Coordinates of C-alpha atoms in Angstrom, one line a residue:
M73 CA 0.0 0.0 0.0
Q74 CA 2.8 2.4 0.8
R75 CA 4.3 1.7 -2.6
I76 CA 0.9 2.5 -4.3
L77 CA 0.5 5.7 -2.4
W78 CA 4.0 6.8 -3.4
L79 CA 3.3 6.2 -7.1
I80 CA 0.0 8.1 -6.9
T81 CA 1.6 11.0 -5.2
A82 CA 4.5 11.1 -7.7
T83 CA 2.1 10.9 -10.6
L84 CA 0.0 13.8 -9.3
I85 CA 3.1 15.9 -8.8
F86 CA 4.3 15.2 -12.3
I87 CA 0.9 16.2 -13.8
A88 CA 0.8 19.4 -11.9
L89 CA 4.4 20.6 -12.5
P90 CA 6.5 21.4 -15.5
A91 CA 10.0 19.8 -15.8
Q92 CA 12.4 21.8 -13.5
A93 CA 15.2 21.2 -11.1
G94 CA 13.8 19.9 -7.8
Q95 CA 10.9 18.0 -9.4
L96 CA 10.3 14.6 -7.9
A97 CA 11.8 11.9 -10.3
G98 CA 12.1 8.7 -8.3
E99 CA 13.5 7.1 -5.2
V100 CA 16.5 5.0 -4.1
T101 CA 15.6 1.4 -3.7
A102 CA 19.0 0.1 -2.6
A103 CA 22.4 1.6 -1.8
L104 CA 25.6 0.2 -0.5
G105 CA 29.3 1.1 -0.2
E106 CA 30.4 4.6 -1.1
A107 CA 27.2 6.2 -2.6
Q108 CA 25.9 9.7 -2.4
I109 CA 23.4 12.1 -4.0
V110 CA 24.4 15.6 -5.0
A111 CA 21.4 18.0 -5.3
A112 CA 21.2 20.7 -8.0
A113 CA 22.0 23.3 -5.3
G114 CA 25.2 21.4 -4.4
D115 CA 24.1 19.8 -1.2
K116 CA 25.4 16.2 -0.7
R117 CA 23.8 13.4 1.2
A118 CA 24.6 9.7 1.6
A119 CA 22.3 7.6 -0.6
A120 CA 19.9 5.5 1.4
Q121 CA 16.9 3.3 0.7
G122 CA 13.7 5.2 0.3
M123 CA 15.4 8.5 -0.4
P124 CA 13.5 10.7 -2.9
L125 CA 15.3 11.8 -6.1
H126 CA 14.7 15.0 -8.0
V127 CA 15.5 16.5 -11.4
G128 CA 19.0 17.9 -11.2
D129 CA 20.3 15.3 -8.7
V130 CA 23.6 13.7 -9.5
L131 CA 24.1 10.1 -8.3
Q132 CA 27.7 9.3 -7.4
T133 CA 29.4 6.0 -6.4
G134 CA 33.0 5.3 -5.4
T135 CA 34.9 2.1 -5.2
G136 CA 32.5 -0.7 -4.3
G137 CA 29.5 1.6 -4.4
H138 CA 26.1 0.8 -5.9
I139 CA 22.9 2.7 -6.2
H140 CA 19.6 1.2 -7.5
I141 CA 16.7 3.5 -8.2
R142 CA 13.1 3.3 -9.4
M143 CA 11.8 6.3 -11.3
V144 CA 8.1 7.5 -11.1
D145 CA 7.2 5.6 -14.3
D146 CA 8.7 2.4 -12.9
A147 CA 11.9 2.7 -14.9
L148 CA 14.9 0.9 -13.2
V149 CA 18.4 2.2 -13.1
S150 CA 21.5 0.6 -11.5
L151 CA 24.6 2.7 -11.0
R152 CA 27.8 0.7 -10.6
P153 CA 31.1 1.6 -8.8
N154 CA 33.1 4.7 -9.7
S155 CA 30.2 6.2 -11.6
A156 CA 28.2 9.5 -11.8
L157 CA 24.7 9.9 -13.4
K158 CA 22.7 13.1 -13.6
I159 CA 18.9 13.1 -13.8
A160 CA 18.7 16.0 -16.3
S161 CA 15.0 15.8 -17.0
Y162 CA 12.1 13.5 -15.9
T163 CA 8.5 14.4 -16.8
Y164 CA 5.9 11.7 -17.2
R165 CA 2.2 11.8 -17.5
P166 CA 0.4 8.5 -17.9
G167 CA -1.1 8.1 -21.4
V168 CA 0.2 11.5 -22.7
A169 CA 3.2 10.9 -24.8
A170 CA 3.7 14.6 -25.7
T171 CA 4.5 15.6 -22.1
T172 CA 7.1 12.9 -21.6
K173 CA 10.7 14.2 -21.2
I174 CA 13.3 11.8 -20.0
R175 CA 17.0 12.6 -20.1
F176 CA 19.9 11.2 -18.1
D177 CA 23.6 12.3 -18.4
L178 CA 26.1 9.5 -17.8
L179 CA 29.0 11.7 -16.7
R180 CA 31.3 8.7 -16.1
G181 CA 31.3 5.0 -15.2
T182 CA 28.7 2.2 -15.8
V183 CA 24.9 2.2 -15.6
R184 CA 22.2 -0.3 -16.4
S185 CA 18.9 1.2 -17.6
V186 CA 15.5 -0.6 -17.9
T187 CA 13.0 1.5 -19.7
G188 CA 9.8 2.4 -17.7
Q189 CA 6.3 3.4 -18.8
G190 CA 7.5 6.8 -20.0
G191 CA 10.2 5.3 -22.3
E192 CA 7.7 2.7 -23.6
L193 CA 5.0 5.4 -24.2
A194 CA 7.3 7.9 -25.9
K195 CA 10.5 6.2 -27.1
D196 CA 11.3 9.4 -29.1
R197 CA 11.4 11.4 -25.9
F198 CA 14.0 9.4 -24.0
R199 CA 17.7 10.1 -24.1
M200 CA 20.9 9.2 -22.3
N201 CA 23.9 11.4 -23.1
T202 CA 27.5 10.5 -22.4
P203 CA 30.4 13.0 -22.8
V204 CA 30.8 12.0 -26.5
A205 CA 27.6 10.3 -27.7
A206 CA 23.8 10.0 -27.4
I207 CA 21.8 6.9 -26.7
G208 CA 18.2 6.6 -27.8
V209 CA 16.0 3.6 -27.0
R210 CA 13.3 1.3 -28.5
G211 CA 11.9 -0.2 -25.3
T212 CA 15.1 -1.4 -23.8
D213 CA 17.3 -2.9 -21.1
F214 CA 20.9 -1.8 -21.8
I215 CA 24.2 -1.3 -20.1
A216 CA 26.4 1.8 -20.9
Q217 CA 29.9 2.7 -19.9
A218 CA 31.5 6.1 -20.5
D219 CA 34.4 8.4 -19.8
A220 CA 35.5 11.7 -21.3
E221 CA 36.7 10.0 -24.5
K222 CA 34.8 6.7 -25.0
T223 CA 31.3 5.1 -24.8
L224 CA 30.5 1.4 -24.8
V225 CA 26.9 0.0 -25.0
H226 CA 25.5 -3.5 -24.8
V227 CA 21.8 -4.4 -25.1
A228 CA 20.1 -7.2 -23.1
S229 CA 16.5 -6.5 -24.4
G230 CA 15.1 -4.3 -27.2
A231 CA 17.4 -2.0 -29.1
I232 CA 19.3 1.3 -28.9
V233 CA 20.7 3.8 -31.3
L234 CA 24.1 5.3 -30.6
A235 CA 25.2 8.5 -32.3
P236 CA 28.1 10.9 -31.8
L237 CA 27.2 14.2 -30.3
G238 CA 27.7 17.1 -32.7
A239 CA 26.0 18.6 -35.7
G240 CA 22.5 17.1 -35.9
C241 CA 22.8 15.4 -32.5
Q242 CA 22.7 18.0 -29.7
E243 CA 22.9 17.3 -26.0
N244 CA 19.7 19.1 -25.2
T245 CA 17.5 17.2 -27.6
L246 CA 15.5 14.0 -26.9
G247 CA 15.2 10.6 -28.6
A248 CA 17.6 8.8 -30.9
C249 CA 19.7 11.0 -33.2
Q250 CA 18.9 10.3 -36.9
T251 CA 22.3 11.2 -38.3
A252 CA 24.3 9.3 -40.9
A253 CA 26.7 8.3 -38.2
A254 CA 24.0 6.7 -36.0
R255 CA 24.2 3.0 -35.4
L256 CA 21.7 0.4 -34.2
L257 CA 22.3 -2.3 -31.7
T258 CA 19.7 -4.9 -30.9
A259 CA 19.4 -7.7 -28.3
E260 CA 19.7 -10.3 -31.0
M261 CA 23.4 -9.2 -31.3
R262 CA 24.0 -10.8 -27.9
N263 CA 27.8 -11.2 -28.2
M264 CA 28.4 -7.7 -29.6
M265 CA 28.5 -4.1 -28.3
L266 CA 28.8 -0.7 -29.9
E267 CA 32.0 1.4 -29.2
F268 CA 32.5 5.0 -29.9
T269 CA 35.7 7.0 -29.2
R270 CA 36.1 10.7 -29.6
G271 CA 37.4 11.5 -33.1
M272 CA 35.9 8.4 -34.8
A273 CA 33.6 9.0 -37.7
E274 CA 30.9 6.7 -36.4
P275 CA 30.4 4.0 -33.7
R276 CA 31.7 0.5 -34.5
L277 CA 30.3 -2.9 -33.7
V278 CA 32.8 -5.0 -31.7
P279 CA 32.7 -8.3 -29.8
L280 CA 31.4 -8.1 -26.3
S281 CA 34.2 -8.0 -23.8
D282 CA 34.9 -7.5 -20.2
K283 CA 35.7 -3.8 -20.9
L284 CA 32.0 -3.2 -20.3
Q285 CA 32.2 -4.7 -16.8
I286 CA 29.3 -7.2 -17.4
T287 CA 30.4 -9.4 -14.5
A288 CA 28.7 -12.3 -12.8
P289 CA 28.3 -10.8 -9.3
Q290 CA 26.6 -7.6 -10.7
A291 CA 24.3 -9.3 -13.1
A292 CA 23.4 -12.0 -10.6
A293 CA 22.8 -9.7 -7.7
E294 CA 20.3 -7.7 -9.8
S295 CA 18.5 -10.9 -10.9
F296 CA 18.4 -12.2 -7.3
V297 CA 17.2 -8.8 -5.9
R298 CA 14.3 -8.8 -8.4
A299 CA 13.1 -12.2 -7.4
Q300 CA 13.3 -11.4 -3.7
L301 CA 11.2 -8.3 -4.1
H302 CA 8.5 -10.3 -5.9
A303 CA 8.5 -13.0 -3.2
Q304 CA 8.0 -10.4 -0.4
N305 CA 5.4 -8.2 -2.1
T306 CA 3.0 -10.7 -3.8
A307 CA 1.0 -13.7 -2.7
D308 CA 2.1 -16.0 -5.5
A309 CA 2.9 -19.6 -4.7
P310 CA 6.5 -20.3 -3.8
G311 CA 8.8 -20.5 -6.8
Q312 CA 6.3 -18.7 -9.2
I313 CA 8.4 -15.7 -10.1
P314 CA 7.4 -13.6 -13.2
V315 CA 10.0 -11.8 -15.3
D316 CA 9.0 -8.3 -14.4
V317 CA 9.3 -8.1 -10.6
G318 CA 11.2 -4.9 -9.8
W319 CA 14.2 -4.5 -7.6
Q320 CA 14.4 -5.3 -3.9
K321 CA 14.8 -2.7 -1.2
Q322 CA 17.4 -4.5 0.7
T323 CA 21.2 -4.4 0.6
L324 CA 22.5 -6.2 -2.4
D325 CA 25.5 -7.8 -0.6
S326 CA 23.3 -9.5 1.9
L327 CA 20.9 -10.8 -0.7
A328 CA 23.6 -12.0 -3.1
A329 CA 25.2 -14.0 -0.3
Q330 CA 22.0 -16.1 0.0
Q331 CA 20.9 -19.1 -2.0
P332 CA 17.2 -20.0 -2.5
P333 CA 16.2 -23.5 -1.3
D334 CA 15.8 -24.8 -4.9
A335 CA 19.1 -23.4 -6.1
A336 CA 21.3 -26.3 -5.2
V337 CA 22.9 -28.2 -8.1
P338 CA 24.9 -31.3 -7.5
P339 CA 28.6 -30.6 -8.2
A340 CA 30.1 -32.0 -11.4
P341 CA 32.1 -35.1 -10.8
V342 CA 35.0 -33.6 -12.8
Y343 CA 36.3 -30.0 -12.4
Y344 CA 36.1 -28.4 -15.8
Q345 CA 38.1 -25.3 -16.6
M346 CA 35.3 -24.0 -18.8
V347 CA 31.6 -24.0 -17.7
W348 CA 28.5 -21.9 -18.5
G349 CA 27.0 -20.2 -15.4
H350 CA 23.5 -18.7 -15.7
W351 CA 22.7 -15.5 -13.9
S352 CA 19.5 -16.6 -12.3
W353 CA 18.9 -20.0 -10.5
N354 CA 15.4 -20.3 -12.1
K355 CA 16.5 -20.4 -15.7
Q356 CA 13.8 -22.1 -17.7
G357 CA 13.9 -24.6 -20.5
S358 CA 17.4 -26.1 -20.0
D359 CA 19.6 -27.8 -17.4
F360 CA 22.6 -26.7 -19.4
G361 CA 25.0 -24.7 -17.2
I362 CA 25.1 -24.2 -13.4
P363 CA 24.3 -21.3 -11.1
F364 CA 26.8 -18.4 -11.3
M365 CA 27.8 -18.8 -7.7
E366 CA 29.0 -22.3 -8.4
A367 CA 30.5 -21.4 -11.8
A368 CA 32.4 -18.5 -10.3
Q369 CA 34.3 -20.6 -7.8
G370 CA 37.9 -20.3 -9.1
R371 CA 36.7 -19.0 -12.4
E372 CA 36.1 -15.6 -14.2
V373 CA 33.7 -14.6 -17.0
T374 CA 35.1 -14.4 -20.6
V375 CA 32.0 -13.8 -22.8
G376 CA 28.3 -13.8 -22.1
N377 CA 24.8 -12.8 -23.0
S378 CA 21.7 -11.9 -21.1
M379 CA 21.2 -15.4 -19.8
S380 CA 24.6 -16.9 -19.2
G381 CA 28.3 -16.3 -18.9
L382 CA 31.2 -18.5 -20.0
F383 CA 33.4 -19.0 -17.0
R384 CA 37.1 -19.9 -17.3
D385 CA 39.5 -21.1 -14.6
N386 CA 41.5 -18.1 -13.3
S387 CA 44.2 -20.0 -11.4
G388 CA 47.1 -18.9 -13.5
P389 CA 48.4 -17.2 -16.6
V390 CA 47.2 -18.0 -20.1
M391 CA 49.7 -20.5 -21.5
L392 CA 48.4 -21.5 -25.0
P393 CA 50.5 -23.7 -27.3
Q394 CA 52.6 -21.5 -29.6
S395 CA 52.5 -23.9 -32.6
G396 CA 50.7 -26.9 -33.9
S397 CA 46.9 -27.4 -34.0
A398 CA 44.2 -29.1 -32.0
V399 CA 40.8 -30.8 -32.7
F400 CA 38.1 -30.5 -30.1
T401 CA 35.1 -32.7 -29.3
L402 CA 31.7 -31.2 -28.5
R403 CA 30.9 -32.0 -24.9
M404 CA 27.7 -30.0 -24.3
S405 CA 25.5 -27.7 -26.2
E406 CA 22.1 -26.0 -26.3
V407 CA 20.2 -24.0 -29.0
S408 CA 16.9 -22.1 -29.0
L409 CA 14.8 -19.9 -31.3
P410 CA 12.9 -17.0 -29.7
Q411 CA 9.1 -17.4 -30.0
T412 CA 6.1 -15.4 -28.7
G413 CA 6.0 -16.0 -24.9
G414 CA 9.4 -17.7 -24.7
A415 CA 12.0 -19.7 -26.7
L416 CA 11.6 -23.0 -28.4
A417 CA 14.6 -25.4 -27.9
G418 CA 16.4 -27.2 -30.8
Q419 CA 19.3 -29.7 -30.8
V420 CA 22.9 -29.5 -31.9
Q421 CA 23.4 -32.9 -33.5
N422 CA 27.2 -32.8 -34.0
G423 CA 30.0 -30.3 -34.5
T424 CA 33.6 -29.7 -35.1
L425 CA 36.1 -27.2 -33.7
G426 CA 39.7 -26.9 -34.9
V427 CA 42.3 -24.4 -33.8
D428 CA 45.6 -23.6 -35.6
F429 CA 48.0 -22.1 -33.1
N430 CA 50.5 -21.3 -35.8
V431 CA 48.4 -18.7 -37.5
K432 CA 46.0 -18.1 -34.5
K433 CA 42.8 -19.1 -36.4
F434 CA 39.9 -21.4 -35.7
D435 CA 37.2 -23.1 -37.7
T436 CA 34.0 -24.5 -36.4
Q437 CA 30.9 -26.2 -37.8
L438 CA 27.6 -27.2 -36.1
N439 CA 24.7 -29.2 -37.5
I440 CA 21.4 -28.0 -35.9
Q441 CA 17.9 -29.4 -35.9
H442 CA 14.9 -27.3 -34.8
P443 CA 11.1 -27.9 -34.9
M444 CA 10.6 -24.6 -36.7
L445 CA 12.9 -25.5 -39.6
T446 CA 12.7 -28.1 -42.3
G447 CA 15.8 -30.3 -42.2
A448 CA 19.1 -29.5 -40.5
V449 CA 20.9 -26.2 -40.8
A450 CA 24.7 -25.7 -40.5
L451 CA 26.7 -23.0 -38.7
N452 CA 30.1 -22.5 -40.4
A453 CA 32.4 -19.9 -38.8
T454 CA 36.0 -19.0 -39.1
G455 CA 37.7 -16.6 -36.8
T456 CA 40.7 -15.3 -34.9
L457 CA 42.4 -16.6 -31.7
R458 CA 43.8 -13.8 -29.5
D459 CA 46.8 -14.2 -27.2
D460 CA 44.4 -14.2 -24.2
G461 CA 42.6 -17.2 -25.6
M462 CA 39.5 -15.3 -26.8
L463 CA 37.8 -16.6 -30.0
Y464 CA 35.9 -14.2 -32.4
S465 CA 34.4 -15.1 -35.7
I466 CA 35.2 -13.1 -38.9
A467 CA 31.9 -11.9 -40.5
S468 CA 33.1 -12.2 -44.1
A469 CA 34.1 -15.9 -43.5
S470 CA 31.1 -17.0 -41.5
N471 CA 27.4 -17.5 -42.0
G472 CA 26.8 -16.7 -38.3
S473 CA 28.6 -15.1 -35.4
V474 CA 30.7 -16.8 -32.7
A475 CA 32.4 -15.5 -29.6
G476 CA 34.1 -17.6 -27.0
S477 CA 37.3 -18.6 -25.3
L478 CA 39.9 -21.4 -24.8
S479 CA 40.9 -22.5 -21.4
R480 CA 44.2 -21.1 -20.1
D481 CA 46.0 -24.2 -21.1
G482 CA 44.2 -24.6 -24.5
A483 CA 42.7 -28.0 -23.5
E484 CA 39.0 -26.8 -23.3
A485 CA 36.9 -24.3 -25.2
G486 CA 33.4 -22.8 -25.3
Y487 CA 31.5 -20.3 -27.4
L488 CA 28.1 -18.7 -27.9
F489 CA 26.7 -18.4 -31.4
N490 CA 23.9 -16.7 -33.4
L491 CA 22.8 -18.2 -36.8
P492 CA 20.2 -16.3 -38.9
T493 CA 17.6 -18.6 -40.5
A494 CA 14.3 -18.2 -42.4
A495 CA 12.4 -18.8 -39.1
G496 CA 14.5 -16.4 -37.1
T497 CA 17.9 -16.3 -35.4
L498 CA 19.1 -19.5 -33.6
S499 CA 21.1 -18.7 -30.5
G500 CA 23.1 -21.2 -28.5
T501 CA 26.1 -22.1 -26.4
T502 CA 28.7 -24.9 -26.6
L503 CA 31.5 -26.5 -24.5
W504 CA 34.4 -28.5 -26.0
N505 CA 37.3 -30.8 -24.9
K506 CA 40.4 -32.1 -26.7

């Protein structure tokens, strides 16, 4: 009831007032570590659960600091360590798109943004600026990282448009910039991100990497927090957790340290250097992979998407063979095709993976069956092997996209893939052994 009254009050204020500094914009739902709010007038206060936020406020975090906020239109924002985000504008009137005015300025650091009712109602009136670029949305869950010279963006759901600030794309405008240099990134490009550095002609599409700080603890803490909020604020039967459940008003570190009763997974009889760990324990449709808390024991994330991360043993330096070649055997795999209301699983029947350490190249092939397709389809990809063991396909030499990694000793491998077909894009993950 308190939550409902807060939303009603916030909505009435927004209907009555024009956008201006001091206008109510949202509230802090969780804060930990070094986290503070700087008001437009310059006053500073430590961020705390339940604290109201206003237009003009700047959210700041230091080392280890996190701030999670809910806006008046139920948009969700998570500010990660060593970051600063300004609420430049926030006007929302239910059902009236023309009055919506939403603009954030990511001054530095990393932020996750999940569009609320305002952004859904008027996508052309939402904007997130960085020091060098503008981000417009199309109903979106995205992560952005910025400093004075560079912007990186990855999309978990929906799509964004990234464009350099400048002629035709001004900081004080709203929506996606429609310039020749603007570039689109969708959730279907799960293993890719957009990168723009000051001085470049346009953003470039590059493989998703740990530069964007999409790490297991952060992603999993957010997933776990959403589930806990739903469990406490609804009367649903235990275990029935819908996707859109909001973010918990407890400290993230205490929640992330917990494990729900049904989360336990028997440990693998063999310790594998490469495993897939899924961010949420209630992943549906597959037993492929293990919970991130188990996967993260002695391992670190290499590549990932919105569902899972590929974890690699982190016990020592990368010591790949400097010559010769290796042939790998497919150990585990999964594949699915997005459908209305979920995803329909298919099957990887067989595959090959060969790595040439002399020229730092790899070739892979998968034969895939799916109920939505007539007959088998094949993924054929060729790519590069980096010195750190990362694998990335070359678009011109592949009919799909691949991103993955070898283990530190080169004895195991894993990758995620996307393969366009007539019925849609097949997405999947694989694990390999010599």
